[in-house]
Amino acid sequence: QHFVGDTDRTRTMGVLLHGDAAFSGQGVVFETMGLSDLYNYSTGGTIHIVVNNQIGFTTDPRSSRSSPYCSDVAKAISAPVFHVNGDDVEAVCFVMKLAAEWRQTFKKDVVVDIVCYRRHGHNEIDQPMFTQPLMYKAIAKQKTTWQKYCEQLVAEGTVTQEQVDRLSKSVIDEFSAKLEQSRTHSPEKSEWLSSSWSGINMPNMFSPLQPTGVEVARLQAIGKAITQIPADIENPHKKIAQIYNQRSKMVETGEGVDWALAEQLAFGSLLTEDIHVRLSGQDVERGTFSHRHAVVHDQITGKTGMPMRHIAENQAEISVCNSSLSEFAVLGFELGYSLESPNSLVLWEAQFGDFVNGAQIIIDQFIASGEQKWVRQSGLTLLLPHGFDGQGPEHSSARLERFLQMSDDDEEHFPEMAEDRRRQIQEMNWQVVNVSTPANYFHVLRRQVNRNFRKPLIVMSPKNLLRHRQCVSSLADMDVGTRFQRVIPDSGEGLVAEDQVRKH
């Protein structure tokens, strides 16, 4: 909707397909529905279709939920629920049309519960008579939906039996032909990306390093804009005003740039290059550690303003939005958002790095394996305040080891590092970085969208470095000719020359 300009949400619509046991049993369903009417997450209503076969693998409904209907979770957001007999084809069509009209009229979620049955087992080796003997004796006596509807149409005189037989044969023949083709099909390179991303290379195509530095004069112009509190915020908190004044001095002198300002300079520079930026997560507007303050609140009127929206007249749109207290659904939302267009920087920040475990399924099933399993590139960035400096047992790790273990880099192969042949990042499933300077953070964010391919980025964000007096950079560190440093070597007095280092 954002990328096609569908602001009134009438030209695009989401449809989600569910199973009955999952709809009532999986918490992510409730989490996702909780996003339905949030300003920065609403899509103007989603149609939820529940294929209700009245069984969850081998579990009866009375053992899979505590409510009468599998769709009762929708009551939490007052969504209408239409229950319809799956064997009544025309009733299903009528209800689907009604649901679509509801969504278009009221821009709210709606649920269609298609009550049907599973004719065979859960898979090829499953025998449902083991666990549901009475149900499957009844199912064995049932005519299929196709047979019932064909008999109805023939009895009404709508079609002839000959027409039914001819249509049935043509469909079966087409399915059979496609099955045979699939046995020998070898996908073309052009099929690798399922979305038409112009200018984005496939993994087998070499992508040279791209510059990420920005002219100092341009950074100062951007910095001047993003360090001015909007004029209509007449009563900012005095501490916030002080922070913005300090940032203004950093921009003016070009020295002492801290973490938050480097981040906003990266965002601002991308916005003026027509790159859409979206940062989402719990408390991201202020920042969990009170360092970002991307959104400023008027202390009298409660009005809010975002300086990064006032850099230039023709800049791209930026969204910095606090999410619900959900990791699973919100990260899934942002992943989907990142798949829509390569011309965007989409970031999700965990409140604490530890909270990423609440979204582990999205990471395991869709991000780590996105290219191999789903044939999709994504530039989604995860900001995980890992805090190895310590803040209690639940706030001291973003599970760095998990991300390293899930990296598909071959530890026995030393990659080619020459700039004209380097493909290590392209060949991996994602990037994991432990950034330690504001300038390097600036470059790694810009690098996400400045190159000719997309790859998920895991940033082990610091906590104790956010306002550390020694953790600063200069605008010169972000100037043209500078870029992300994979390794920053130690420097200072008392260190021997590199060729004199003793290795044990």
Tab-separated table of C-alpha atoms in Angstrom, residues 114-448:
chain	number	residue	atom	x	y	z
A	114	ILE	CA	-15.311	-22.682	6.251
A	115	VAL	CA	-16.557	-25.748	8.121
A	116	CYS	CA	-15.505	-28.803	6.155
A	117	TYR	CA	-13.560	-32.032	6.658
A	118	ARG	CA	-10.306	-33.687	5.698
A	119	ARG	CA	-11.070	-36.644	3.462
A	120	HIS	CA	-7.721	-38.404	3.845
A	121	GLY	CA	-4.999	-38.468	6.482
A	122	HIS	CA	-2.715	-35.613	7.487
A	123	ASN	CA	-0.046	-36.989	5.132
A	124	GLU	CA	0.650	-39.969	2.911
A	125	ILE	CA	1.362	-42.413	5.758
A	126	ASP	CA	-1.305	-41.189	8.179
A	127	GLN	CA	-4.303	-43.443	8.845
A	128	PRO	CA	-7.053	-41.302	10.408
A	129	MET	CA	-9.108	-44.360	11.383
A	130	PHE	CA	-6.548	-44.941	14.156
A	131	THR	CA	-7.759	-41.902	16.088
A	132	GLN	CA	-11.106	-40.765	14.594
A	133	PRO	CA	-12.880	-44.002	13.546
A	134	LEU	CA	-16.464	-42.722	13.779
A	135	MET	CA	-15.682	-39.466	11.964
A	136	TYR	CA	-13.936	-41.218	9.096
A	137	LYS	CA	-16.652	-43.829	8.689
A	138	ALA	CA	-19.048	-40.926	8.136
A	139	ILE	CA	-16.616	-39.165	5.766
A	140	ALA	CA	-16.241	-42.341	3.683
A	141	LYS	CA	-19.996	-42.187	2.952
A	142	GLN	CA	-19.852	-38.536	1.890
A	143	LYS	CA	-19.790	-37.508	-1.736
A	144	THR	CA	-17.066	-34.997	-2.559
A	145	THR	CA	-17.922	-31.318	-2.844
A	146	TRP	CA	-17.226	-31.537	-6.574
A	147	GLN	CA	-19.645	-34.435	-7.003
A	148	LYS	CA	-22.389	-32.716	-4.995
A	149	TYR	CA	-22.133	-29.442	-6.887
A	150	CYS	CA	-21.991	-31.140	-10.288
A	151	GLU	CA	-25.120	-33.161	-9.477
A	152	GLN	CA	-26.860	-29.976	-8.334
A	153	LEU	CA	-26.003	-28.101	-11.531
A	154	VAL	CA	-27.006	-31.031	-13.759
A	155	ALA	CA	-30.319	-31.417	-11.886
A	156	GLU	CA	-31.004	-27.693	-12.322
A	157	GLY	CA	-30.251	-27.932	-16.032
A	158	THR	CA	-27.421	-25.423	-15.740
A	159	VAL	CA	-24.901	-27.808	-17.335
A	160	THR	CA	-25.027	-31.247	-18.921
A	161	GLN	CA	-23.219	-34.347	-17.673
A	162	GLU	CA	-21.149	-34.296	-20.864
A	163	GLN	CA	-19.908	-30.784	-20.029
A	164	VAL	CA	-19.042	-31.897	-16.508
A	165	ASP	CA	-17.056	-34.889	-17.788
A	166	ARG	CA	-15.239	-32.773	-20.368
A	167	LEU	CA	-14.250	-30.123	-17.795
A	168	SER	CA	-13.150	-32.760	-15.281
A	169	LYS	CA	-10.962	-34.488	-17.877
A	170	SER	CA	-9.334	-31.232	-19.019
A	171	VAL	CA	-8.405	-30.283	-15.437
A	172	ILE	CA	-6.998	-33.734	-14.604
A	173	ASP	CA	-5.035	-33.780	-17.873
A	174	GLU	CA	-3.527	-30.371	-17.133
A	175	PHE	CA	-2.548	-31.391	-13.614
A	176	SER	CA	-0.977	-34.600	-14.902
A	177	ALA	CA	1.001	-32.734	-17.548
A	178	LYS	CA	2.318	-30.221	-15.022
A	179	LEU	CA	3.319	-33.063	-12.684
A	180	GLU	CA	5.378	-34.677	-15.439
A	181	GLN	CA	7.022	-31.345	-16.308
A	182	SER	CA	7.978	-30.803	-12.676
A	183	ARG	CA	9.965	-34.058	-12.594
A	184	THR	CA	12.520	-32.701	-15.058
A	185	HIS	CA	12.213	-28.949	-14.494
A	186	SER	CA	15.412	-27.033	-13.772
A	187	PRO	CA	14.809	-23.445	-12.641
A	188	GLU	CA	16.345	-20.656	-14.689
A	189	LYS	CA	18.490	-17.985	-13.084
A	190	SER	CA	15.809	-15.449	-14.003
A	191	GLU	CA	13.357	-17.336	-11.786
A	192	TRP	CA	15.521	-16.850	-8.698
A	193	LEU	CA	13.850	-13.652	-7.568
A	194	SER	CA	10.108	-14.032	-7.313
A	195	SER	CA	9.720	-10.248	-7.266
A	196	SER	CA	10.795	-7.960	-10.073
A	197	TRP	CA	13.495	-5.943	-8.354
A	198	SER	CA	15.120	-3.922	-11.108
A	199	GLY	CA	18.859	-3.472	-10.625
A	200	ILE	CA	19.196	-6.101	-7.884
A	201	ASN	CA	21.619	-8.910	-8.673
A	202	MET	CA	20.993	-12.584	-8.125
A	203	PRO	CA	23.349	-14.423	-5.721
A	204	ASN	CA	25.414	-15.898	-8.539
A	205	MET	CA	26.176	-12.442	-9.987
A	206	PHE	CA	29.207	-10.561	-8.675
A	207	SER	CA	28.335	-7.253	-7.004
A	208	PRO	CA	31.243	-4.859	-6.477
A	209	LEU	CA	31.648	-2.795	-3.332
A	210	GLN	CA	29.646	0.419	-3.396
A	211	PRO	CA	30.595	3.712	-1.706
A	212	THR	CA	28.786	4.614	1.510
A	213	GLY	CA	30.527	7.867	2.438
A	214	VAL	CA	28.713	11.197	2.133
A	215	GLU	CA	30.179	14.664	1.573
A	216	VAL	CA	30.716	16.473	4.877
A	217	ALA	CA	28.893	19.572	3.604
A	218	ARG	CA	25.852	17.460	2.788
A	219	LEU	CA	25.999	15.719	6.158
A	220	GLN	CA	26.062	19.121	7.861
A	221	ALA	CA	23.046	20.267	5.863
A	222	ILE	CA	21.160	17.112	6.821
A	223	GLY	CA	22.384	17.392	10.410
A	224	LYS	CA	21.201	20.984	10.667
A	225	ALA	CA	17.693	19.898	9.645
A	226	ILE	CA	17.438	16.862	11.917
A	227	THR	CA	18.700	18.715	14.996
A	228	GLN	CA	15.993	21.374	14.821
A	229	ILE	CA	12.837	20.627	16.790
A	230	PRO	CA	9.790	21.368	14.591
A	231	ALA	CA	8.376	24.869	15.126
A	232	ASP	CA	4.925	23.570	16.088
A	233	ILE	CA	6.448	21.719	19.066
A	234	GLU	CA	6.581	24.850	21.173
A	235	ASN	CA	7.079	23.171	24.532
A	236	PRO	CA	9.588	20.314	24.256
A	237	HIS	CA	10.945	18.735	27.399
A	238	LYS	CA	13.921	20.823	28.517
A	239	LYS	CA	16.151	17.739	28.573
A	240	ILE	CA	15.193	16.910	24.980
A	241	ALA	CA	15.879	20.477	23.908
A	242	GLN	CA	19.294	20.192	25.525
A	243	ILE	CA	20.011	16.927	23.671
A	244	TYR	CA	19.065	18.497	20.334
A	245	ASN	CA	21.265	21.505	21.061
A	246	GLN	CA	24.186	19.182	21.811
A	247	ARG	CA	23.598	17.342	18.530
A	248	SER	CA	23.511	20.655	16.687
A	249	LYS	CA	26.967	21.493	18.037
A	250	MET	CA	28.251	18.064	16.959
A	251	VAL	CA	27.093	18.792	13.420
A	252	GLU	CA	28.507	22.310	13.428
A	253	THR	CA	31.960	21.267	14.667
A	254	GLY	CA	31.986	17.906	12.870
A	255	GLU	CA	33.297	16.248	16.020
A	256	GLY	CA	31.936	14.124	18.861
A	257	VAL	CA	29.161	12.505	16.818
A	258	ASP	CA	27.420	9.964	19.047
A	259	TRP	CA	25.491	6.801	18.243
A	260	ALA	CA	22.033	8.356	17.882
A	261	LEU	CA	23.183	11.196	15.645
A	262	ALA	CA	25.178	8.850	13.403
A	263	GLU	CA	22.069	6.713	12.994
A	264	GLN	CA	19.920	9.700	12.089
A	265	LEU	CA	22.538	11.006	9.664
A	266	ALA	CA	22.439	7.611	7.940
A	267	PHE	CA	18.637	7.723	7.818
A	268	GLY	CA	18.593	11.331	6.650
A	269	SER	CA	21.115	10.753	3.876
A	270	LEU	CA	19.095	7.792	2.583
A	271	LEU	CA	15.846	9.753	2.736
A	272	THR	CA	17.331	12.429	0.496
A	273	GLU	CA	18.344	9.656	-1.929
A	274	ASP	CA	14.689	8.592	-2.203
A	275	ILE	CA	15.126	5.554	0.063
A	276	HIS	CA	12.170	4.899	2.349
A	277	VAL	CA	13.162	4.205	5.975
A	278	ARG	CA	11.047	2.317	8.484
A	279	LEU	CA	12.173	1.600	12.066
A	280	SER	CA	9.819	-0.448	14.199
A	281	GLY	CA	9.849	-2.120	17.599
A	282	GLN	CA	9.102	-1.601	21.255
A	283	ASP	CA	9.891	1.968	22.401
A	284	VAL	CA	11.947	2.793	19.309
A	285	GLU	CA	10.692	6.376	19.067
A	286	ARG	CA	12.532	7.356	22.236
A	287	GLY	CA	14.810	4.332	22.355
A	288	THR	CA	14.706	1.888	25.261
A	289	PHE	CA	17.839	3.485	26.680
A	290	SER	CA	16.580	7.042	26.086
A	291	HIS	CA	19.166	7.817	23.431
A	292	ARG	CA	17.311	8.179	20.111
A	293	HIS	CA	14.471	10.705	20.659
A	294	ALA	CA	13.419	10.528	17.006
A	295	VAL	CA	9.947	11.747	17.990
A	296	VAL	CA	9.589	14.871	20.139
A	297	HIS	CA	6.534	15.459	22.349
A	298	ASP	CA	5.057	18.857	23.250
A	299	GLN	CA	4.818	18.888	27.046
A	300	ILE	CA	1.648	21.027	27.038
A	301	THR	CA	-0.407	19.925	24.052
A	302	GLY	CA	0.873	16.357	23.649
A	303	LYS	CA	1.518	17.004	19.947
A	304	THR	CA	4.387	15.076	18.369
A	305	GLY	CA	6.920	15.917	15.693
A	306	MET	CA	9.721	14.131	13.864
A	307	PRO	CA	12.602	16.326	12.658
A	308	MET	CA	13.728	13.695	10.129
A	309	ARG	CA	10.541	14.388	8.154
A	310	HIS	CA	11.663	17.950	7.483
A	311	ILE	CA	15.015	17.552	5.717
A	312	ALA	CA	13.975	18.342	2.149
A	313	GLU	CA	10.765	18.862	0.217
A	314	ASN	CA	11.219	15.845	-2.060
A	315	GLN	CA	12.609	13.395	0.498
A	316	ALA	CA	11.330	9.849	0.954
A	317	GLU	CA	9.002	8.963	3.797
A	318	ILE	CA	10.291	7.820	7.184
A	319	SER	CA	8.376	5.906	9.850
A	320	VAL	CA	9.730	5.477	13.366
A	321	CYS	CA	6.969	3.662	15.180
A	322	ASN	CA	6.494	2.085	18.586
A	323	SER	CA	5.041	-1.396	18.223
A	324	SER	CA	2.816	-3.481	20.432
A	325	LEU	CA	4.557	-5.660	23.019
A	326	SER	CA	5.035	-8.409	20.458
A	327	GLU	CA	8.145	-9.803	18.831
A	328	PHE	CA	6.796	-12.705	16.741
A	329	ALA	CA	4.056	-10.844	14.852
A	330	VAL	CA	5.888	-7.518	14.558
A	331	LEU	CA	9.098	-9.018	13.193
A	332	GLY	CA	7.005	-11.049	10.752
A	333	PHE	CA	5.271	-7.843	9.660
A	334	GLU	CA	8.581	-6.058	9.114
A	335	LEU	CA	10.031	-9.005	7.199
A	336	GLY	CA	7.075	-8.902	4.838
A	337	TYR	CA	7.486	-5.139	4.519
A	338	SER	CA	11.150	-5.565	3.552
A	339	LEU	CA	10.231	-8.018	0.782
A	340	GLU	CA	8.063	-5.527	-1.044
A	341	SER	CA	10.741	-3.187	-2.380
A	342	PRO	CA	14.554	-3.066	-2.409
A	343	ASN	CA	14.417	0.737	-2.248
A	344	SER	CA	13.836	0.826	1.487
A	345	LEU	CA	15.717	0.338	4.734
A	346	VAL	CA	13.499	-1.649	7.097
A	347	LEU	CA	14.721	-2.130	10.658
A	348	TRP	CA	13.308	-3.928	13.689
A	349	GLU	CA	14.812	-3.186	17.072
A	350	ALA	CA	14.402	-5.514	20.039
A	351	GLN	CA	13.668	-3.704	23.292
A	352	PHE	CA	16.549	-5.694	24.728
A	353	GLY	CA	18.552	-8.099	22.603
A	354	ASP	CA	17.280	-10.980	24.727
A	355	PHE	CA	13.735	-10.336	23.530
A	356	VAL	CA	14.671	-11.598	20.084
A	357	ASN	CA	13.912	-15.106	21.367
A	358	GLY	CA	10.225	-14.158	21.219
A	359	ALA	CA	10.603	-13.999	17.441
A	360	GLN	CA	12.832	-17.028	17.006
A	361	ILE	CA	10.397	-18.831	14.698
A	362	ILE	CA	10.441	-15.953	12.208
A	363	ILE	CA	14.245	-15.942	12.346
A	364	ASP	CA	14.618	-19.719	11.947
A	365	GLN	CA	11.948	-20.320	9.311
A	366	PHE	CA	11.995	-17.168	7.211
A	367	ILE	CA	15.089	-14.987	7.729
A	368	ALA	CA	17.971	-17.440	8.143
A	369	SER	CA	16.682	-19.592	5.293
A	370	GLY	CA	14.955	-16.910	3.215
A	371	GLU	CA	17.038	-17.343	0.083
A	372	GLN	CA	17.368	-21.149	0.099
A	373	LYS	CA	13.843	-22.007	1.187
A	374	TRP	CA	11.703	-19.124	-0.042
A	375	VAL	CA	13.771	-17.820	-2.963
A	376	ARG	CA	13.559	-14.238	-1.709
A	377	GLN	CA	16.134	-11.593	-0.916
A	378	SER	CA	15.565	-9.316	2.064
A	379	GLY	CA	17.548	-6.398	3.432
A	380	LEU	CA	15.795	-6.516	6.809
A	381	THR	CA	17.987	-5.187	9.616
A	382	LEU	CA	17.705	-6.450	13.202
A	383	LEU	CA	19.038	-4.147	15.913
A	384	LEU	CA	19.714	-6.219	19.021
A	385	PRO	CA	21.030	-4.399	22.108
A	386	HIS	CA	23.031	-7.361	23.344
A	387	GLY	CA	24.438	-5.801	26.491
A	388	PHE	CA	27.239	-8.177	27.356
A	389	ASP	CA	28.124	-5.458	29.854
A	390	GLY	CA	25.265	-6.924	31.897
A	391	GLN	CA	21.885	-5.814	33.210
A	392	GLY	CA	20.532	-8.851	34.960
A	393	PRO	CA	20.032	-12.421	33.736
A	394	GLU	CA	17.330	-11.515	31.203
A	395	HIS	CA	19.023	-8.474	29.680
A	396	SER	CA	22.592	-9.512	29.036
A	397	SER	CA	22.655	-11.331	25.707
A	398	ALA	CA	21.081	-11.258	22.265
A	399	ARG	CA	22.232	-14.852	21.813
A	400	LEU	CA	25.056	-13.925	19.459
A	401	GLU	CA	26.073	-17.576	19.349
A	402	ARG	CA	22.721	-18.567	17.830
A	403	PHE	CA	23.175	-16.246	14.875
A	404	LEU	CA	26.744	-17.398	14.324
A	405	GLN	CA	25.667	-21.050	14.477
A	406	MET	CA	22.938	-20.399	11.909
A	407	SER	CA	25.365	-18.714	9.517
A	408	ASP	CA	26.043	-20.942	6.512
A	409	ASP	CA	29.642	-19.785	6.035
A	410	ASP	CA	32.039	-22.702	5.530
A	411	GLU	CA	34.548	-22.474	8.382
A	412	GLU	CA	37.044	-24.575	6.437
A	413	HIS	CA	37.043	-22.286	3.411
A	414	PHE	CA	38.916	-18.984	3.467
A	415	PRO	CA	36.974	-16.633	1.172
A	416	GLU	CA	38.470	-14.563	-1.622
A	417	MET	CA	38.965	-11.046	-0.213
A	418	ALA	CA	40.187	-9.147	-3.284
A	419	GLU	CA	37.731	-6.317	-3.934
A	420	ASP	CA	37.131	-7.318	-7.538
A	421	ARG	CA	36.311	-10.904	-6.586
A	422	ARG	CA	34.920	-10.726	-3.050
A	423	ARG	CA	31.589	-12.534	-2.758
A	424	GLN	CA	31.596	-13.771	0.821
A	425	ILE	CA	28.548	-11.792	1.946
A	426	GLN	CA	26.637	-12.602	-1.241
A	427	GLU	CA	27.146	-16.320	-0.698
A	428	MET	CA	26.086	-16.286	2.970
A	429	ASN	CA	22.572	-16.296	4.352
A	430	TRP	CA	23.048	-13.114	6.411
A	431	GLN	CA	25.552	-10.769	8.050
A	432	VAL	CA	26.281	-10.547	11.778
A	433	VAL	CA	28.156	-7.465	12.987
A	434	ASN	CA	29.250	-6.162	16.380
A	435	VAL	CA	29.548	-2.452	15.638
A	436	SER	CA	31.646	-0.395	18.044
A	437	THR	CA	31.798	3.134	16.589
A	438	PRO	CA	29.080	5.560	15.410
A	439	ALA	CA	30.784	5.976	12.025
A	440	ASN	CA	30.878	2.230	11.393
A	441	TYR	CA	27.190	2.052	12.332
A	442	PHE	CA	26.494	4.863	9.834
A	443	HIS	CA	28.271	2.964	7.071
A	444	VAL	CA	26.736	-0.445	7.767
A	445	LEU	CA	23.226	1.039	7.586
A	446	ARG	CA	23.920	2.808	4.307
A	447	ARG	CA	25.623	-0.293	2.924
A	448	GLN	CA	22.357	-2.215	3.299
